[in-house]
Short mmCIF file of C-alpha atoms in Angstrom, two decimals:
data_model
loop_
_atom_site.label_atom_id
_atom_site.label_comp_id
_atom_site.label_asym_id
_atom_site.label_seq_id
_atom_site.Cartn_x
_atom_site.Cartn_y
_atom_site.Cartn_z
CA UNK A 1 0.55 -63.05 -20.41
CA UNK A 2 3.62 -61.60 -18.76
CA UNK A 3 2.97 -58.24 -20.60
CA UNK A 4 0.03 -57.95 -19.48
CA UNK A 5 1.11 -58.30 -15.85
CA UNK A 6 3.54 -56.14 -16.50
CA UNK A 7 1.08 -53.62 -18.00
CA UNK A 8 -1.55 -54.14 -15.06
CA UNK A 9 2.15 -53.83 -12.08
CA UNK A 10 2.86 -50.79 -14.29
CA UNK A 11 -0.45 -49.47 -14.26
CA UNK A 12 -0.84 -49.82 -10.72
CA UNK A 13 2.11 -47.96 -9.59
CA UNK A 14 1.17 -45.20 -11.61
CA UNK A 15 -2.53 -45.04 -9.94
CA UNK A 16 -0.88 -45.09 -6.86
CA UNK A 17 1.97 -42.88 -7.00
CA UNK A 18 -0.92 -40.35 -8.59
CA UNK A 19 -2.89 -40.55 -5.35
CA UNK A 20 0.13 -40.47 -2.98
CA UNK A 21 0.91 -36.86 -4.48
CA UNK A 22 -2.65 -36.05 -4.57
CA UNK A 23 -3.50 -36.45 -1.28
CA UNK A 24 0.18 -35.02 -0.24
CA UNK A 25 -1.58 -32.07 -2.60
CA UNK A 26 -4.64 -32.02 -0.66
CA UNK A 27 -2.90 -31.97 3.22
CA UNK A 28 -0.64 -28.71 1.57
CA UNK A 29 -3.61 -27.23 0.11
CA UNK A 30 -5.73 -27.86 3.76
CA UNK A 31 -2.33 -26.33 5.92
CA UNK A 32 -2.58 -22.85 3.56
CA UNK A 33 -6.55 -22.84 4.02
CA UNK A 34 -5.73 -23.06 7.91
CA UNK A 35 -3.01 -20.46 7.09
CA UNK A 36 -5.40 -18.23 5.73
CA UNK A 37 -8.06 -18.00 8.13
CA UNK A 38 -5.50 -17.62 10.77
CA UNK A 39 -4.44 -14.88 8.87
CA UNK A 40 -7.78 -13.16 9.09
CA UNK A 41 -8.29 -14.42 13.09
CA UNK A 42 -5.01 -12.56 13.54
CA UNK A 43 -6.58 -9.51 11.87
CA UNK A 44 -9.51 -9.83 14.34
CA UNK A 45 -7.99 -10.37 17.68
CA UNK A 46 -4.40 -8.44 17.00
CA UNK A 47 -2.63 -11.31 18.94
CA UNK A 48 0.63 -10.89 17.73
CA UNK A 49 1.74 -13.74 19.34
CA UNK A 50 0.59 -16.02 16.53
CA UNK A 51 2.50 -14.21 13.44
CA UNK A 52 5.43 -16.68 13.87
CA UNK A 53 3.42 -20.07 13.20
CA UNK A 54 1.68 -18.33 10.46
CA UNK A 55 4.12 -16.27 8.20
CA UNK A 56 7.96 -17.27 7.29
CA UNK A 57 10.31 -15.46 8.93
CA UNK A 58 11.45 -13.59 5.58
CA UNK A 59 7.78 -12.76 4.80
CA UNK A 60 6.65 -9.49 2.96
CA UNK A 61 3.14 -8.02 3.89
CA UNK A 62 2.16 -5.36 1.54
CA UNK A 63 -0.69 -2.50 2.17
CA UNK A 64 -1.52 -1.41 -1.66
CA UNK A 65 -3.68 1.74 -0.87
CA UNK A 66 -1.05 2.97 1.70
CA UNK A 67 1.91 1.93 -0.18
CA UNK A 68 3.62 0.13 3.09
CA UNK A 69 5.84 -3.16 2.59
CA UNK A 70 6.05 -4.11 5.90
CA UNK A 71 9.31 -6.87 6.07
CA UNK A 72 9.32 -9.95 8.31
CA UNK A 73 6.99 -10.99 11.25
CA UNK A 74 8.51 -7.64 13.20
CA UNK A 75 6.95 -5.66 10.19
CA UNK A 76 3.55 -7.91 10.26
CA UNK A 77 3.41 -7.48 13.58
CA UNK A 78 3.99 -2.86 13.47
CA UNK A 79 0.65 -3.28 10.89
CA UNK A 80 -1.70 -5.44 13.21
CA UNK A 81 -0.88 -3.23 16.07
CA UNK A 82 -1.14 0.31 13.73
CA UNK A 83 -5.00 -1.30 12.63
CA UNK A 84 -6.04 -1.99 16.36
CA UNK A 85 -4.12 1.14 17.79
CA UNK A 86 -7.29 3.09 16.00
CA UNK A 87 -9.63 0.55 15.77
CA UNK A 88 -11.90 -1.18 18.49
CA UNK A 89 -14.62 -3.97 18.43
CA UNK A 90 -12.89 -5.43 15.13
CA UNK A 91 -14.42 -8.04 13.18
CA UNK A 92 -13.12 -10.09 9.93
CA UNK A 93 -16.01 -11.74 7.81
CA UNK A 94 -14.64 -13.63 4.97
CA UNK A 95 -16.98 -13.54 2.36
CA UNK A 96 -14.45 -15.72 -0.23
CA UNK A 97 -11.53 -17.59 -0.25
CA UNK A 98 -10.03 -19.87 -2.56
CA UNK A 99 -6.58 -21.43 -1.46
CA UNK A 100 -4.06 -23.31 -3.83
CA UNK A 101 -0.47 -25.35 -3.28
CA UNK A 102 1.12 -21.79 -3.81
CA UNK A 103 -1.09 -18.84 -3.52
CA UNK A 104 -4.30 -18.04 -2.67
CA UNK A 105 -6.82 -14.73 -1.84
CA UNK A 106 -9.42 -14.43 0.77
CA UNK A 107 -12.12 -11.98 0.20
CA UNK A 108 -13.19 -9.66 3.47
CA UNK A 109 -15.12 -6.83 4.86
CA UNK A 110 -13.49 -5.63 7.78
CA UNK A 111 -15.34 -4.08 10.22
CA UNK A 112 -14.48 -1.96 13.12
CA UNK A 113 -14.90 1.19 14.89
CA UNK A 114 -12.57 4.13 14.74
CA UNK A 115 -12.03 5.01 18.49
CA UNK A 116 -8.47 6.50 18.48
CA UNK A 117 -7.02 8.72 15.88
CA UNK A 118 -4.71 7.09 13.30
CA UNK A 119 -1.31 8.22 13.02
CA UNK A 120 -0.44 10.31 10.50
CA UNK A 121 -3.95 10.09 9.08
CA UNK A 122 -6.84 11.10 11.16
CA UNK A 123 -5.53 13.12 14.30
CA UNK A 124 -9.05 12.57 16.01
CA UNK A 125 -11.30 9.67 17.19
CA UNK A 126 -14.46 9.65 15.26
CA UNK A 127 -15.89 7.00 16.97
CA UNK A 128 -17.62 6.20 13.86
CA UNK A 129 -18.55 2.50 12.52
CA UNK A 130 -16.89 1.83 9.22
CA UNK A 131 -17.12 -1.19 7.08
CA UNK A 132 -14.42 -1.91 4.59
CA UNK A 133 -14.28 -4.53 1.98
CA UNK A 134 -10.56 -6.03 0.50
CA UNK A 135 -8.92 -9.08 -0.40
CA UNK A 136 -5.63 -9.78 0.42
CA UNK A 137 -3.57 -12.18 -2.37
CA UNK A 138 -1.09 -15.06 -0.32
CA UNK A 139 1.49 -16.65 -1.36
CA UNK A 140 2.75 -19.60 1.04
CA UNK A 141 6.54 -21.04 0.98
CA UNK A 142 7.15 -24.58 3.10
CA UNK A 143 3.86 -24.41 4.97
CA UNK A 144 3.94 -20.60 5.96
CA UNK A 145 2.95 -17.24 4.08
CA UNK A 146 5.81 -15.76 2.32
CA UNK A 147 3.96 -12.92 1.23
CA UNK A 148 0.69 -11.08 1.60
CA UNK A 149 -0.91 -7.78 -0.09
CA UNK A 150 -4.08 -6.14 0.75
CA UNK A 151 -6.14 -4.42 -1.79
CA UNK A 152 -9.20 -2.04 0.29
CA UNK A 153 -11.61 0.27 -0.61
CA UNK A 154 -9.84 3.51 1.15
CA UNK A 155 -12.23 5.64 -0.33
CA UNK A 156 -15.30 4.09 1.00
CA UNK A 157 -13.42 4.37 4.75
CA UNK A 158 -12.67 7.90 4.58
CA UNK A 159 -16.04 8.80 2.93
CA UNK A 160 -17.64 6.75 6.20
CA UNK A 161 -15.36 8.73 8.85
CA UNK A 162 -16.86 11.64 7.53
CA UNK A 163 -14.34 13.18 5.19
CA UNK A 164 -15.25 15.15 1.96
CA UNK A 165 -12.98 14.30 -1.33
CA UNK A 166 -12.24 17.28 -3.59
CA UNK A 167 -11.94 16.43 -7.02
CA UNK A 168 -11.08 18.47 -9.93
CA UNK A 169 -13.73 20.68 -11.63
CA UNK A 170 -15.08 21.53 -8.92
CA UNK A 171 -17.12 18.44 -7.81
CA UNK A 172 -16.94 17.03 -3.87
CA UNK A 173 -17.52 13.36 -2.86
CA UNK A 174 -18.60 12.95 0.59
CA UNK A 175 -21.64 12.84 2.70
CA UNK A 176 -23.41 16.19 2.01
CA UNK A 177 -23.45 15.30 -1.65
CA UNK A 178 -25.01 11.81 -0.74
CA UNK A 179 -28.09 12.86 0.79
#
């Protein structure tokens, strides 16, 4: 009899202590899904002001196509501002997102119209509607993101500013070809 008590003490502990660190699990999981979508709010309105209670103050956020590490909030905060120094009427639409203890990815089309010229790009203001679709991977340290790195279709936003792509052998990508 007092092995099975012992069994059914043990037993119980063990359920319990399994759905303590569950549900500690579950609240992490929850404050990097918040995390995330602040992210992408951030995108939307440029408010700066929020980068500290979203990324860790040794955070990396990495632009693939452009081949930018941008270091710390400072550096988050030079990309938001270089995105809505060019771009007007922004809008984020998350079209995935799955979120984790440790990383995560969000799936988006950005949207936005090019009403400025973008430095070192595109000396001239389009004012043309583009629609570009991305993901950006997170990883989140002690309830903040530690790093984040967009992957975007670059070639479908130059293509829809107007641009013509060259490629070898003679054949051209671009809007005359799509008609």
């Amino acid at each position: 009899m007092k092995r099975i008590i012992c069994l059914i003490t043990f037993l119980g502990c063990f359920i319990s202590c399994n759905q303590a660190k569950q549900h500690k699990t579950e609240k992490i999981i929850e404050k990097n899904l918040n995390l995330a979508n602040s992210l992408m709010e951030l995108w939307e309105s440029g408010d700066t002001t929020k980068s500290k209670a979203i990324f860790h103050k040794d955070c990396e956020y990495i632009d693939i196509p452009n081949h930018y590490i941008f270091k710390g909030i400072d550096g988050v905060n030079k990309y938001v501002r270089h995105v809505h120094n060019w771009g007007s009427n922004i809008d984020m639409e998350i079209r995935n997102i799955n979120i984790s203890e440790k990383i995560g990815y969000a799936e988006w089309t950005f949207k936005a119209l090019q009403s400025s010229p973008i430095t070192g790009r595109i000396p001239v203001a389009t004012n043309k509607k583009i629609s570009i679709k991305g993901v950006t991977v997170l990883e989140f340290n002690n309830g903040k993101i530690q790093k984040a790195t967009d992957y975007m279709d670059v070639l479908g936003f130059v293509l829809q500013l107007g641009s013509n792509i060259e490629l070898p052998g003679g054949i051209t990508i671009g809007k005359e070809n799509n008609d």
